[in-house]
Short mmCIF file of C-alpha atoms in Angstrom, two decimals:
data_model
loop_
_atom_site.label_atom_id
_atom_site.label_comp_id
_atom_site.label_asym_id
_atom_site.label_seq_id
_atom_site.Cartn_x
_atom_site.Cartn_y
_atom_site.Cartn_z
CA UNK A 4 -11.39 93.33 57.31
CA UNK A 5 -14.82 91.86 56.51
CA UNK A 6 -14.51 88.20 55.39
CA UNK A 7 -17.23 88.65 52.74
CA UNK A 8 -15.50 91.68 51.20
CA UNK A 9 -12.19 89.81 51.28
CA UNK A 10 -13.77 86.85 49.51
CA UNK A 11 -15.46 89.07 46.93
CA UNK A 12 -12.21 90.91 46.12
CA UNK A 13 -10.42 87.59 45.91
CA UNK A 14 -12.97 86.11 43.52
CA UNK A 15 -12.99 89.17 41.27
CA UNK A 16 -9.18 89.23 41.19
CA UNK A 17 -8.94 85.51 40.44
CA UNK A 18 -11.49 85.69 37.63
CA UNK A 19 -9.97 88.81 36.09
CA UNK A 20 -6.36 87.57 36.23
CA UNK A 21 -7.33 84.13 34.96
CA UNK A 22 -9.00 85.63 31.88
CA UNK A 23 -6.21 88.16 31.37
CA UNK A 24 -3.42 85.57 31.53
CA UNK A 25 -5.33 83.17 29.27
CA UNK A 26 -5.87 85.91 26.68
CA UNK A 27 -2.28 87.16 26.89
CA UNK A 28 -0.68 83.75 26.36
CA UNK A 29 -3.15 82.79 23.63
CA UNK A 30 -2.39 86.02 21.73
CA UNK A 31 1.38 85.77 22.35
CA UNK A 32 1.52 82.18 21.07
CA UNK A 33 -0.55 83.08 17.99
CA UNK A 34 1.81 85.94 17.17
CA UNK A 35 4.91 83.79 17.70
CA UNK A 36 3.59 81.03 15.44
CA UNK A 37 3.73 83.46 12.52
CA UNK A 38 7.50 83.67 13.15
CA UNK A 39 8.05 79.88 13.09
CA UNK A 40 10.61 78.70 10.51
CA UNK A 41 9.25 75.12 10.30
CA UNK A 42 12.68 73.70 9.55
CA UNK A 43 11.52 70.09 9.18
CA UNK A 44 8.59 68.40 7.46
CA UNK A 45 7.57 64.76 7.32
CA UNK A 46 9.84 64.16 4.30
CA UNK A 47 12.92 65.55 6.06
CA UNK A 48 14.31 62.13 6.92
CA UNK A 49 17.91 60.94 6.94
CA UNK A 50 17.31 58.52 4.06
CA UNK A 51 14.95 60.71 2.09
CA UNK A 52 13.67 59.54 -1.26
CA UNK A 53 15.43 61.34 -4.09
CA UNK A 54 12.13 62.60 -5.54
CA UNK A 55 11.43 64.61 -2.38
CA UNK A 56 14.60 66.63 -2.99
CA UNK A 57 13.67 67.63 -6.53
CA UNK A 58 11.66 70.67 -7.54
CA UNK A 59 8.29 70.00 -9.13
CA UNK A 60 9.34 71.17 -12.62
CA UNK A 61 13.00 70.21 -12.57
CA UNK A 62 15.18 67.12 -12.39
CA UNK A 63 17.79 68.97 -10.34
CA UNK A 64 18.12 68.51 -6.58
CA UNK A 65 17.02 71.58 -4.63
CA UNK A 66 20.06 72.42 -2.50
CA UNK A 67 17.92 74.37 0.00
CA UNK A 68 16.33 71.08 1.03
CA UNK A 69 19.61 69.41 1.89
CA UNK A 70 20.34 69.91 5.56
CA UNK A 71 18.71 72.67 7.62
CA UNK A 72 16.74 70.20 9.73
CA UNK A 73 19.88 68.20 10.55
CA UNK A 74 22.52 70.84 11.32
CA UNK A 75 22.59 72.20 14.88
CA UNK A 76 24.50 75.37 14.02
CA UNK A 77 23.70 78.16 16.50
CA UNK A 78 20.47 76.59 17.70
CA UNK A 79 22.08 75.33 20.92
CA UNK A 80 22.41 78.96 22.03
CA UNK A 81 18.78 78.70 23.11
CA UNK A 82 20.09 76.80 26.15
CA UNK A 83 22.34 79.69 27.22
CA UNK A 84 21.05 81.93 29.99
CA UNK A 85 17.53 80.58 29.62
CA UNK A 86 16.06 82.46 32.58
CA UNK A 87 17.38 84.01 35.76
CA UNK A 88 16.67 82.46 39.13
CA UNK A 89 15.20 85.85 40.06
CA UNK A 90 11.87 86.77 38.46
CA UNK A 91 12.29 89.09 35.46
CA UNK A 92 16.07 89.06 35.84
CA UNK A 93 17.20 88.69 32.25
CA UNK A 94 19.68 91.54 32.49
CA UNK A 95 21.49 89.68 35.24
CA UNK A 96 21.33 86.28 33.62
CA UNK A 97 24.34 84.43 32.24
CA UNK A 98 23.56 85.47 28.68
CA UNK A 99 21.55 88.68 28.48
CA UNK A 100 21.45 88.55 24.65
CA UNK A 101 18.65 85.99 24.68
CA UNK A 102 15.57 87.66 26.20
CA UNK A 103 12.14 86.33 25.23
CA UNK A 104 11.01 87.25 21.73
CA UNK A 105 9.27 90.61 21.36
CA UNK A 106 6.51 89.50 19.01
CA UNK A 107 5.58 92.98 17.69
CA UNK A 108 9.17 93.96 16.85
CA UNK A 109 9.92 90.55 15.35
CA UNK A 110 6.85 90.75 13.09
CA UNK A 111 7.75 94.29 11.98
CA UNK A 112 11.32 93.22 11.17
CA UNK A 113 10.24 90.01 9.40
CA UNK A 114 12.31 87.83 11.74
CA UNK A 115 11.94 84.03 11.87
CA UNK A 116 12.76 81.62 14.69
CA UNK A 117 13.02 77.88 15.18
CA UNK A 118 10.28 76.55 17.45
CA UNK A 119 12.51 75.91 20.47
CA UNK A 120 13.08 79.68 20.67
CA UNK A 121 9.31 80.25 20.62
CA UNK A 122 8.85 77.57 23.29
CA UNK A 123 11.56 79.14 25.43
CA UNK A 124 9.97 82.59 25.20
CA UNK A 125 6.51 81.34 26.18
CA UNK A 126 7.68 79.25 29.13
CA UNK A 127 10.07 81.98 30.32
CA UNK A 128 7.24 84.52 30.40
CA UNK A 129 4.96 81.95 32.01
CA UNK A 130 7.43 81.19 34.82
CA UNK A 131 8.02 84.90 35.47
CA UNK A 132 4.27 85.55 35.64
CA UNK A 133 3.75 82.47 37.80
CA UNK A 134 6.46 83.58 40.21
CA UNK A 135 5.01 87.07 40.60
CA UNK A 136 1.45 85.83 41.06
CA UNK A 137 2.51 83.12 43.48
CA UNK A 138 4.30 85.61 45.72
CA UNK A 139 1.63 88.33 45.42
CA UNK A 140 -1.40 86.09 45.95
CA UNK A 141 0.03 84.37 49.01
CA UNK A 142 1.06 87.66 50.61
CA UNK A 143 -2.00 89.72 49.69
CA UNK A 144 -4.71 87.14 50.36
CA UNK A 145 -2.79 85.47 53.23
CA UNK A 146 -3.43 81.99 51.77
CA UNK A 147 -0.69 79.45 52.30
CA UNK A 148 -2.54 76.15 52.07
CA UNK A 149 -3.25 73.68 49.25
CA UNK A 150 -6.41 75.54 48.17
CA UNK A 151 -4.87 78.95 47.65
CA UNK A 152 -5.96 81.00 44.65
CA UNK A 153 -2.85 80.43 42.50
CA UNK A 154 -4.29 77.32 40.84
CA UNK A 155 -7.51 79.18 40.02
CA UNK A 156 -5.54 82.07 38.51
CA UNK A 157 -3.16 80.00 36.41
CA UNK A 158 -5.12 76.83 35.68
CA UNK A 159 -6.56 78.01 32.34
CA UNK A 160 -3.24 79.52 31.16
CA UNK A 161 -1.31 76.32 31.96
CA UNK A 162 -3.90 74.15 30.21
CA UNK A 163 -3.78 76.47 27.19
CA UNK A 164 0.02 76.26 26.92
CA UNK A 165 -0.09 72.45 27.15
CA UNK A 166 -2.81 72.30 24.50
CA UNK A 167 -0.85 74.61 22.18
CA UNK A 168 2.29 72.52 22.59
CA UNK A 169 0.42 69.25 22.01
CA UNK A 170 -1.17 70.63 18.83
CA UNK A 171 2.20 71.80 17.52
CA UNK A 172 3.95 68.51 18.33
CA UNK A 173 1.31 66.57 16.43
CA UNK A 174 2.90 67.82 13.19
CA UNK A 175 6.47 68.41 14.43
CA UNK A 176 9.20 66.37 12.72
CA UNK A 177 12.19 68.31 14.07
CA UNK A 178 14.09 66.03 16.48
CA UNK A 179 16.64 68.76 17.25
CA UNK A 180 13.90 71.19 18.32
CA UNK A 181 12.21 68.55 20.51
CA UNK A 182 15.46 67.57 22.23
CA UNK A 183 16.34 71.22 22.84
CA UNK A 184 12.89 71.74 24.37
CA UNK A 185 13.48 68.73 26.64
CA UNK A 186 16.77 70.27 27.79
CA UNK A 187 15.04 73.62 28.29
CA UNK A 188 12.33 71.94 30.37
CA UNK A 189 14.97 70.46 32.65
CA UNK A 190 16.59 73.88 32.98
CA UNK A 191 13.21 75.43 33.83
CA UNK A 192 12.76 72.80 36.56
CA UNK A 193 15.95 74.04 38.22
CA UNK A 194 14.68 77.61 37.92
CA UNK A 195 11.30 76.98 39.56
CA UNK A 196 13.01 75.06 42.33
CA UNK A 197 15.38 77.97 42.98
CA UNK A 198 12.39 80.34 43.08
CA UNK A 199 10.53 78.03 45.47
CA UNK A 200 7.55 77.62 43.15
CA UNK A 201 8.32 74.01 42.23
CA UNK A 202 5.27 72.82 44.20
CA UNK A 203 2.95 74.44 41.67
CA UNK A 204 5.10 74.51 38.50
CA UNK A 205 6.98 71.21 38.52
CA UNK A 206 3.89 69.07 37.76
CA UNK A 207 3.24 71.34 34.77
CA UNK A 208 6.82 70.94 33.52
CA UNK A 209 6.54 67.16 33.98
CA UNK A 210 3.48 67.17 31.76
CA UNK A 211 5.47 69.06 29.12
CA UNK A 212 8.20 66.43 29.29
CA UNK A 213 5.55 63.72 28.96
CA UNK A 214 4.45 65.33 25.70
CA UNK A 215 7.98 65.84 24.33
CA UNK A 216 9.55 62.42 24.93
CA UNK A 217 7.00 60.29 23.05
CA UNK A 218 7.12 62.68 20.09
CA UNK A 219 10.93 62.53 20.01
CA UNK A 220 10.71 58.73 20.02
CA UNK A 221 8.28 58.84 17.08
CA UNK A 222 10.58 61.11 15.07
CA UNK A 223 13.62 58.94 15.86
CA UNK A 224 11.67 55.85 14.77
CA UNK A 225 10.77 57.57 11.50
CA UNK A 226 14.46 58.26 10.82
CA UNK A 227 15.35 54.66 11.67
CA UNK A 228 12.64 53.30 9.37
CA UNK A 229 13.88 55.54 6.55
CA UNK A 230 17.42 54.15 6.89
CA UNK A 231 16.27 50.56 7.32
CA UNK A 232 14.02 50.69 4.27
CA UNK A 233 16.35 52.65 2.00
CA UNK A 234 17.98 51.25 -1.14
CA UNK A 235 19.58 52.62 -4.30
CA UNK A 236 16.22 52.88 -6.10
CA UNK A 237 14.73 55.06 -3.35
CA UNK A 238 17.64 57.31 -2.40
CA UNK A 239 19.66 57.20 -5.62
CA UNK A 240 22.89 55.35 -6.21
CA UNK A 241 25.50 54.48 -8.78
CA UNK A 242 27.90 57.29 -7.92
CA UNK A 243 31.13 56.54 -6.07
CA UNK A 244 31.23 59.97 -4.41
CA UNK A 245 29.78 60.81 -0.95
CA UNK A 246 26.03 60.29 -0.72
CA UNK A 247 23.60 62.82 0.75
CA UNK A 248 22.39 60.17 3.22
CA UNK A 249 25.78 59.88 4.89
CA UNK A 250 26.02 63.68 5.27
CA UNK A 251 22.53 63.88 6.77
CA UNK A 252 23.25 61.02 9.15
CA UNK A 253 26.52 62.58 10.33
CA UNK A 254 25.00 66.04 10.82
CA UNK A 255 21.96 64.63 12.63
CA UNK A 256 23.98 62.38 14.96
CA UNK A 257 26.46 65.16 15.74
CA UNK A 258 23.57 67.53 16.53
CA UNK A 259 21.96 65.06 18.94
CA UNK A 260 25.27 64.25 20.65
CA UNK A 261 26.24 67.92 20.95
CA UNK A 262 22.95 68.66 22.69
CA UNK A 263 23.32 65.64 24.98
CA UNK A 264 26.95 66.49 25.76
CA UNK A 265 26.21 70.12 26.56
CA UNK A 266 27.40 70.71 30.12
CA UNK A 267 29.05 67.29 30.35
CA UNK A 268 31.34 66.72 33.29
CA UNK A 269 33.83 64.43 31.55
CA UNK A 270 35.03 64.73 27.93
CA UNK A 271 33.67 62.03 25.65
CA UNK A 272 30.93 61.06 28.09
CA UNK A 273 27.36 61.67 27.01
CA UNK A 274 25.49 63.81 29.47
CA UNK A 275 21.93 62.60 29.80
CA UNK A 276 21.45 64.55 33.01
CA UNK A 277 17.89 65.73 33.17
CA UNK A 278 16.83 63.36 30.43
CA UNK A 279 15.38 60.79 32.78
CA UNK A 280 11.87 59.59 32.27
CA UNK A 281 9.44 62.04 33.91
CA UNK A 282 8.18 60.93 37.30
CA UNK A 283 4.81 59.91 35.97
CA UNK A 284 6.37 57.31 33.66
CA UNK A 285 9.11 55.78 35.76
CA UNK A 286 7.30 52.45 36.04
CA UNK A 287 6.40 52.32 32.35
CA UNK A 288 8.96 49.75 31.30
CA UNK A 289 7.05 48.95 28.12
CA UNK A 290 7.90 52.29 26.52
CA UNK A 291 11.27 53.15 28.13
CA UNK A 292 14.32 51.07 28.89
CA UNK A 293 15.64 52.56 32.07
CA UNK A 294 15.54 56.30 31.54
CA UNK A 295 14.36 58.16 28.46
CA UNK A 296 17.95 59.33 27.97
CA UNK A 297 19.06 55.69 27.76
CA UNK A 298 16.31 55.09 25.22
CA UNK A 299 17.68 57.89 23.04
CA UNK A 300 21.25 56.58 23.29
CA UNK A 301 20.00 53.12 22.33
CA UNK A 302 18.27 54.60 19.27
CA UNK A 303 21.57 56.23 18.23
CA UNK A 304 23.35 52.86 18.60
CA UNK A 305 20.76 51.14 16.42
CA UNK A 306 20.91 53.99 13.90
CA UNK A 307 24.68 53.65 13.63
CA UNK A 308 24.50 49.95 12.73
CA UNK A 309 21.60 50.50 10.33
CA UNK A 310 23.60 53.25 8.62
CA UNK A 311 26.56 50.89 8.14
CA UNK A 312 24.22 48.29 6.59
CA UNK A 313 22.70 50.94 4.30
CA UNK A 314 26.11 52.03 3.04
CA UNK A 315 26.92 48.40 2.26
CA UNK A 316 23.61 48.02 0.37
CA UNK A 317 24.34 51.16 -1.66
CA UNK A 318 27.90 49.98 -2.30
CA UNK A 319 26.66 46.63 -3.64
CA UNK A 320 25.10 48.48 -6.59
CA UNK A 321 28.59 48.90 -8.05
CA UNK A 322 29.84 46.12 -10.29
CA UNK A 323 33.47 45.88 -9.14
CA UNK A 324 35.08 45.40 -5.75
CA UNK A 325 37.24 48.47 -6.19
CA UNK A 326 34.26 50.75 -6.84
CA UNK A 327 32.47 49.30 -3.82
CA UNK A 328 35.55 50.06 -1.72
CA UNK A 329 35.80 53.61 -3.11
CA UNK A 330 32.12 54.31 -2.36
CA UNK A 331 32.50 53.07 1.23
CA UNK A 332 35.73 55.06 1.77
CA UNK A 333 34.24 58.31 0.43
CA UNK A 334 31.14 58.03 2.60
CA UNK A 335 32.96 56.91 5.74
CA UNK A 336 35.47 59.73 5.26
CA UNK A 337 32.62 62.26 4.87
CA UNK A 338 31.01 61.07 8.11
CA UNK A 339 34.32 61.18 10.01
CA UNK A 340 35.15 64.65 8.60
CA UNK A 341 31.81 66.05 9.82
CA UNK A 342 32.30 64.50 13.27
CA UNK A 343 35.73 66.12 13.50
CA UNK A 344 34.50 69.49 12.22
CA UNK A 345 31.76 69.45 14.88
CA UNK A 346 34.30 68.28 17.50
CA UNK A 347 32.23 65.26 18.41
CA UNK A 348 34.07 62.22 19.77
CA UNK A 349 32.91 58.89 21.10
CA UNK A 350 32.02 55.37 20.03
CA UNK A 351 30.33 56.52 16.80
CA UNK A 352 33.52 58.19 15.55
CA UNK A 353 35.60 55.18 16.66
CA UNK A 354 33.30 52.76 14.82
CA UNK A 355 33.47 54.65 11.53
CA UNK A 356 37.24 55.15 11.88
CA UNK A 357 37.71 51.38 12.27
CA UNK A 358 35.55 50.73 9.20
CA UNK A 359 37.55 53.29 7.20
CA UNK A 360 40.83 51.56 8.07
CA UNK A 361 39.38 48.21 6.93
CA UNK A 362 38.06 49.64 3.65
CA UNK A 363 41.36 51.39 2.92
CA UNK A 364 43.24 48.12 3.37
CA UNK A 365 40.83 46.36 0.99
CA UNK A 366 41.18 49.17 -1.55
CA UNK A 367 44.98 49.04 -1.41
CA UNK A 368 44.95 45.35 -2.34
CA UNK A 369 42.35 45.79 -5.08
CA UNK A 370 44.17 48.75 -6.64
CA UNK A 371 47.52 46.94 -6.72
CA UNK A 372 45.89 43.91 -8.33
CA UNK A 373 44.87 46.10 -11.28
CA UNK A 374 48.52 46.44 -12.42
CA UNK A 375 50.72 44.09 -10.39
CA UNK A 376 48.45 41.07 -9.92
CA UNK A 377 50.97 38.51 -11.29
CA UNK A 378 53.80 39.57 -8.99
CA UNK A 379 51.49 39.74 -5.92
CA UNK A 380 50.05 36.27 -6.63
CA UNK A 381 53.56 34.86 -7.10
CA UNK A 382 54.81 36.34 -3.81
CA UNK A 383 51.83 35.09 -1.80
CA UNK A 384 51.85 31.59 -3.30
CA UNK A 385 55.63 31.14 -3.16
CA UNK A 386 55.92 32.35 0.46
CA UNK A 387 53.20 29.88 1.47
CA UNK A 388 54.90 27.07 -0.50
CA UNK A 389 58.34 27.82 1.01
CA UNK A 390 56.92 27.82 4.54
CA UNK A 391 55.47 24.34 3.92
CA UNK A 392 58.65 22.77 2.50
CA UNK A 393 61.19 24.47 4.78
CA UNK A 394 60.86 21.96 7.65
CA UNK A 395 61.28 18.63 5.78
CA UNK A 396 64.04 20.05 3.50
CA UNK A 397 66.16 21.39 6.35
CA UNK A 398 67.44 17.93 7.27
CA UNK A 399 68.61 17.16 3.73
CA UNK A 400 70.01 20.57 2.80
CA UNK A 401 68.77 23.45 0.66
CA UNK A 402 66.16 22.73 -2.02
CA UNK A 403 67.11 23.31 -5.65
CA UNK A 404 65.58 26.50 -7.15
CA UNK A 405 63.58 24.48 -9.67
CA UNK A 406 61.95 22.57 -6.82
CA UNK A 407 60.61 25.81 -5.35
CA UNK A 408 59.86 28.12 -8.31
CA UNK A 409 59.82 28.13 -12.09
CA UNK A 410 62.91 30.21 -13.06
CA UNK A 411 61.28 31.28 -16.36
CA UNK A 412 58.26 32.67 -14.50
CA UNK A 413 60.50 34.58 -12.09
CA UNK A 414 62.55 36.01 -14.95
CA UNK A 415 59.42 37.19 -16.80
CA UNK A 416 58.11 38.84 -13.61
CA UNK A 417 61.40 40.65 -13.05
CA UNK A 418 61.52 41.99 -16.60
CA UNK A 419 57.81 42.89 -16.63
CA UNK A 420 58.11 44.90 -13.40
CA UNK A 421 61.26 46.65 -14.61
CA UNK A 422 59.48 47.88 -17.75
CA UNK A 423 56.06 48.68 -16.26
CA UNK A 424 56.54 49.86 -12.66
CA UNK A 425 56.72 53.60 -13.41
CA UNK A 426 53.66 53.62 -15.65
CA UNK A 427 51.89 51.48 -13.05
CA UNK A 428 52.57 54.03 -10.31
CA UNK A 429 51.36 56.85 -12.57
CA UNK A 430 48.15 54.93 -13.28
CA UNK A 431 47.60 54.36 -9.55
CA UNK A 432 48.12 58.09 -8.95
CA UNK A 433 45.54 59.01 -11.62
CA UNK A 434 43.02 56.50 -10.27
CA UNK A 435 43.32 57.68 -6.67
CA UNK A 436 42.97 61.34 -7.61
CA UNK A 437 39.80 60.60 -9.60
CA UNK A 438 38.25 58.27 -7.02
CA UNK A 439 38.35 60.33 -3.82
CA UNK A 440 36.54 63.61 -3.18
CA UNK A 441 38.63 64.58 -0.15
CA UNK A 442 42.11 65.44 -1.44
CA UNK A 443 43.85 64.77 1.87
CA UNK A 444 42.12 61.42 2.20
CA UNK A 445 43.15 60.58 -1.36
CA UNK A 446 46.79 61.48 -0.74
CA UNK A 447 46.89 59.36 2.41
CA UNK A 448 45.45 56.41 0.49
CA UNK A 449 47.94 56.98 -2.38
CA UNK A 450 50.79 56.83 0.09
CA UNK A 451 49.34 53.64 1.57
CA UNK A 452 49.01 51.99 -1.88
CA UNK A 453 52.53 52.90 -2.97
CA UNK A 454 54.02 51.84 0.36
CA UNK A 455 52.27 48.45 0.03
CA UNK A 456 53.63 48.12 -3.51
CA UNK A 457 57.15 48.71 -2.21
CA UNK A 458 56.61 46.07 0.50
CA UNK A 459 55.39 43.51 -2.07
CA UNK A 460 58.40 44.17 -4.31
CA UNK A 461 60.75 43.88 -1.33
CA UNK A 462 59.15 40.50 -0.49
CA UNK A 463 59.56 39.51 -4.15
CA UNK A 464 63.29 40.24 -3.98
CA UNK A 465 63.54 38.34 -0.67
CA UNK A 466 62.00 35.27 -2.32
CA UNK A 467 64.61 35.42 -5.11
CA UNK A 468 67.46 35.74 -2.59
CA UNK A 469 66.19 32.80 -0.54
CA UNK A 470 65.73 30.55 -3.58
CA UNK A 471 69.11 31.39 -5.19
CA UNK A 472 71.18 31.74 -2.05
CA UNK A 473 74.63 31.14 -3.45
CA UNK A 474 74.53 32.21 -7.07
CA UNK A 475 71.96 34.80 -8.17
CA UNK A 476 70.68 34.27 -11.73
CA UNK A 477 71.60 36.63 -14.56
CA UNK A 478 68.18 38.31 -14.68
CA UNK A 479 68.81 39.77 -11.19
CA UNK A 480 70.60 42.64 -12.88
CA UNK A 481 67.13 43.83 -14.05
CA UNK A 482 65.79 44.11 -10.49
CA UNK A 483 64.80 47.69 -9.64
CA UNK A 484 66.46 49.11 -6.56
CA UNK A 485 64.01 49.81 -3.70
CA UNK A 486 65.67 53.22 -3.23
CA UNK A 487 64.72 54.14 -6.83
CA UNK A 488 61.12 53.07 -6.20
CA UNK A 489 61.06 55.00 -2.93
CA UNK A 490 62.28 58.16 -4.68
CA UNK A 491 59.46 57.83 -7.24
CA UNK A 492 56.91 57.30 -4.46
CA UNK A 493 58.07 60.50 -2.77
CA UNK A 494 57.41 62.45 -5.98
CA UNK A 495 53.78 61.39 -6.04
CA UNK A 496 53.20 61.58 -2.28
CA UNK A 497 54.97 64.94 -1.91
CA UNK A 498 51.83 66.67 -0.55
CA UNK A 499 51.72 64.45 2.52
#
């Protein structure tokens, strides 16, 4: 009961526990770093230069370098059952399969982890230790004021963890890991509040967030610069098939959106809950527009438009319109396919879907012009001409056929189509099958091309009927029935 003895015991305890905790967390972090996968390096950008993907002594692309840093996969599981609201209560948490990493066992088994798992393990242990010490110190030493011994016990350990994180982030280029750590930090804030230790732990978690957000912004800017500065010489071009850049972009964007949408309240609505600018930066309008979550969404919007511009730049390498269309369709289809596989919806998917529809329509016209350009030009020009002369002629009666069209030209078009239409359809079928990587996409486009051909030929027959209303010319017997054309189309589009 002597105050001096009480103070001496307190000082010894504080000094001993402070050193012990500092040593424990320093050793634990050092052990965990040996398990780090390091999924991303500074060259792991969306629009990576082709040379960075090649092995030192080979001209072949190293497939192992293609996408690990961009695919979310199972990494989002780190957010499940992060830590119980009761200290040490992992067995009772929502997902008991994700306890903190046992460094000794993991080293023995040769296991590797992405850094967000390491981060989660350290902070989970730290919060458990902080909770126990906070309760014990206040009860044992009967200190409930601002100057209680908790800060003295944990000050060095907290500073160490912040320093370790800052050192790691300095060379961290993994946006997925950083965003997952931001989400984890928000989850930990809820935990410390539920345990009533938010007074001492929330400022620490805010400082973590203040380290994570600027680094995420730097990594996002690096990806944006890579897309903005990319061209066919840097990232490779000349092939009409899907480009690696479009796959990386789609995987990366889906990963970011899946993390943001985790726990969303309304389908299709991005959940940036907990991604607000930390309290210390709320007035820093120079670096954040509104909240940090808004800043990230704005970066994704800019990235989307820059990606569209990049695809157009890569498409311009091709010499013909049709190859430019094919390149755009293949890459847009790859992006849309990945979004659908990952079950990600929203404005990004809508934007690329609209662009795909436009490019398909352009391709349909270009492909038909390869074989049926004369008939298409005749239909378009004659319909426009007939619409101009219909009003003044109506008062004086029907115009003579020779005043509207050249009968010899019409006859040659009829005979040419009758002899070439089947071979033309077969050529279109061969072209489409060779152009498009995705078979289903190719079959849908084939159906669209052949349907448009049938519509053009129907319009061609309508022009002939309107010009020769009373007496059809003799060459009309060579017109191909639309039902015959439709039957041929069904043969080629049978898979649809």
